[in-house]
Amino acid sequence: TINHTRNEMFRSVLEGSGFALCRVFNQVVEWLGEPVSIGMTGSGVKAHTWTQIIADTLQRPLSVTDASSEGRGAAMFCAVALGLHKDINEAAEAMIHTTRTIEPDRSLASFYSDYLDEWAQLSLKMAELDPVKT
């Protein structure tokens, strides 16, 4: 409404992005099963509201890793190929370090679940209006 503040509008953008991430995440879980952990890194992890919204919409804890973990994927695969670690999970455990964990607010589970369903329906309707179909 006209009574919403800039902060509320900004939060709604973050929540919509969280819903989009949740939709993709749920699809990946359907394909591959539940992840052992969900890691976050980069400058975005400095924004507490953003990371909390992601944890809350996914309803899973997020492991914030040290700043230089983005480029370690290739190094982990190389370490396994060279026999330094038996598998990728062991390499990841040895090479990626969690600095903090963001726990989801369980009291928001049904709130975000209800809004996620509504967001998904609106997203489908908006896609119908998109003149550029991929």
Coordinates of C-alpha atoms in Angstrom, one line a residue:
T1 CA 0.0 0.0 0.0
I2 CA 1.0 3.6 0.0
N3 CA 1.7 3.2 3.7
H4 CA 4.6 0.8 3.2
T5 CA 8.0 2.2 3.9
R6 CA 11.2 1.9 1.9
N7 CA 12.5 -0.7 4.3
E8 CA 9.4 -2.8 3.9
M9 CA 9.7 -2.6 0.1
F10 CA 13.3 -3.5 0.2
R11 CA 12.6 -6.5 2.5
S12 CA 9.9 -7.6 0.0
V13 CA 12.5 -7.7 -2.8
L14 CA 14.8 -9.8 -0.6
E15 CA 12.0 -12.1 0.3
G16 CA 11.0 -12.5 -3.4
S17 CA 14.6 -13.4 -4.2
G18 CA 14.6 -15.8 -1.3
F19 CA 11.5 -17.5 -2.7
A20 CA 13.2 -17.8 -6.2
L21 CA 16.2 -19.4 -4.5
C22 CA 13.9 -21.7 -2.6
R23 CA 12.1 -22.8 -5.7
V24 CA 15.4 -23.7 -7.4
F25 CA 16.8 -25.3 -4.2
N26 CA 13.7 -27.5 -3.9
Q27 CA 14.1 -28.7 -7.5
V28 CA 17.7 -29.6 -6.9
V29 CA 16.7 -31.5 -3.7
E30 CA 14.1 -33.4 -5.8
W31 CA 16.9 -34.4 -8.2
L32 CA 19.7 -35.1 -5.8
G33 CA 18.3 -35.4 -2.3
E34 CA 19.0 -33.4 0.8
P35 CA 22.4 -31.7 1.0
V36 CA 24.8 -32.4 3.8
S37 CA 25.2 -28.6 4.3
I38 CA 24.5 -25.4 2.5
G39 CA 27.5 -23.1 2.3
M40 CA 27.5 -19.3 1.7
T41 CA 30.5 -17.1 0.9
G42 CA 31.2 -13.8 -0.6
S43 CA 30.3 -10.2 0.2
G44 CA 26.5 -11.0 0.4
V45 CA 27.1 -12.9 3.7
K46 CA 27.8 -9.6 5.4
A47 CA 24.1 -8.6 5.0
H48 CA 22.4 -10.2 8.0
T49 CA 18.8 -9.6 6.8
W50 CA 19.6 -11.2 3.5
T51 CA 21.2 -14.3 4.8
Q52 CA 18.5 -14.7 7.5
I53 CA 15.8 -14.5 4.9
I54 CA 17.5 -17.3 2.8
A55 CA 17.8 -19.5 5.9
D56 CA 14.2 -18.8 6.8
T57 CA 12.8 -19.5 3.3
L58 CA 14.8 -22.6 2.9
Q59 CA 14.2 -23.6 6.5
R60 CA 17.7 -25.0 6.7
P61 CA 20.9 -23.8 8.4
L62 CA 23.5 -22.0 6.3
S63 CA 27.2 -22.4 6.8
V64 CA 29.1 -19.2 6.2
T65 CA 32.6 -20.1 4.9
D66 CA 35.8 -18.1 4.8
A67 CA 36.1 -15.5 2.1
S68 CA 38.4 -17.5 -0.2
S69 CA 36.3 -20.7 -0.7
E70 CA 34.9 -19.8 -4.1
G71 CA 37.9 -21.1 -6.1
R72 CA 38.5 -24.2 -4.1
G73 CA 36.2 -26.5 -6.0
A74 CA 38.8 -27.3 -8.7
A75 CA 41.5 -27.7 -6.0
M76 CA 39.3 -30.2 -4.1
F77 CA 38.8 -32.3 -7.3
C78 CA 42.6 -32.2 -8.0
A79 CA 43.3 -33.3 -4.4
V80 CA 41.0 -36.3 -4.9
A81 CA 42.5 -37.1 -8.3
L82 CA 46.0 -37.0 -6.7
G83 CA 44.9 -39.3 -3.9
L84 CA 45.3 -36.6 -1.2
H85 CA 41.7 -37.2 -0.2
K86 CA 39.5 -40.2 -0.7
D87 CA 36.5 -38.3 -2.0
I88 CA 35.1 -34.8 -2.6
N89 CA 33.4 -34.7 0.8
E90 CA 36.6 -35.5 2.6
A91 CA 38.4 -32.8 0.6
A92 CA 35.7 -30.2 1.3
E93 CA 35.8 -31.0 5.0
A94 CA 39.6 -30.4 5.0
M95 CA 39.7 -27.4 2.7
I96 CA 36.5 -25.3 3.5
H97 CA 36.1 -23.8 7.0
T98 CA 32.8 -22.6 8.4
T99 CA 33.1 -19.3 10.3
R100 CA 29.5 -19.2 11.5
T101 CA 26.1 -20.8 11.1
I102 CA 22.9 -19.0 10.4
E103 CA 19.9 -21.0 11.8
P104 CA 16.5 -20.6 10.3
D105 CA 13.7 -19.1 12.5
R106 CA 11.5 -22.1 12.8
S107 CA 8.5 -19.9 13.9
L108 CA 8.5 -18.5 10.3
A109 CA 8.2 -21.9 8.6
S110 CA 4.5 -21.8 7.9
F111 CA 4.5 -18.0 7.2
Y112 CA 7.1 -18.4 4.5
S113 CA 5.6 -21.7 3.2
D114 CA 2.2 -20.0 2.7
Y115 CA 3.8 -17.0 0.9
L116 CA 6.1 -19.2 -1.2
D117 CA 3.0 -21.0 -2.6
E118 CA 1.3 -17.7 -3.3
W119 CA 4.6 -16.3 -4.9
A120 CA 4.9 -19.4 -7.1
Q121 CA 1.3 -19.0 -8.4
L122 CA 1.9 -15.3 -9.1
S123 CA 5.2 -16.1 -10.7
L124 CA 3.4 -18.5 -13.2
K125 CA 0.8 -15.8 -14.0
M126 CA 3.5 -13.2 -14.6
A127 CA 5.3 -15.6 -16.9
E128 CA 2.2 -15.7 -19.1
L129 CA 2.5 -11.9 -19.6
D130 CA 6.2 -12.1 -20.6
P131 CA 6.5 -11.3 -24.3
V132 CA 10.0 -13.0 -24.4
K133 CA 9.5 -16.7 -23.9
T134 CA 12.5 -18.9 -23.5

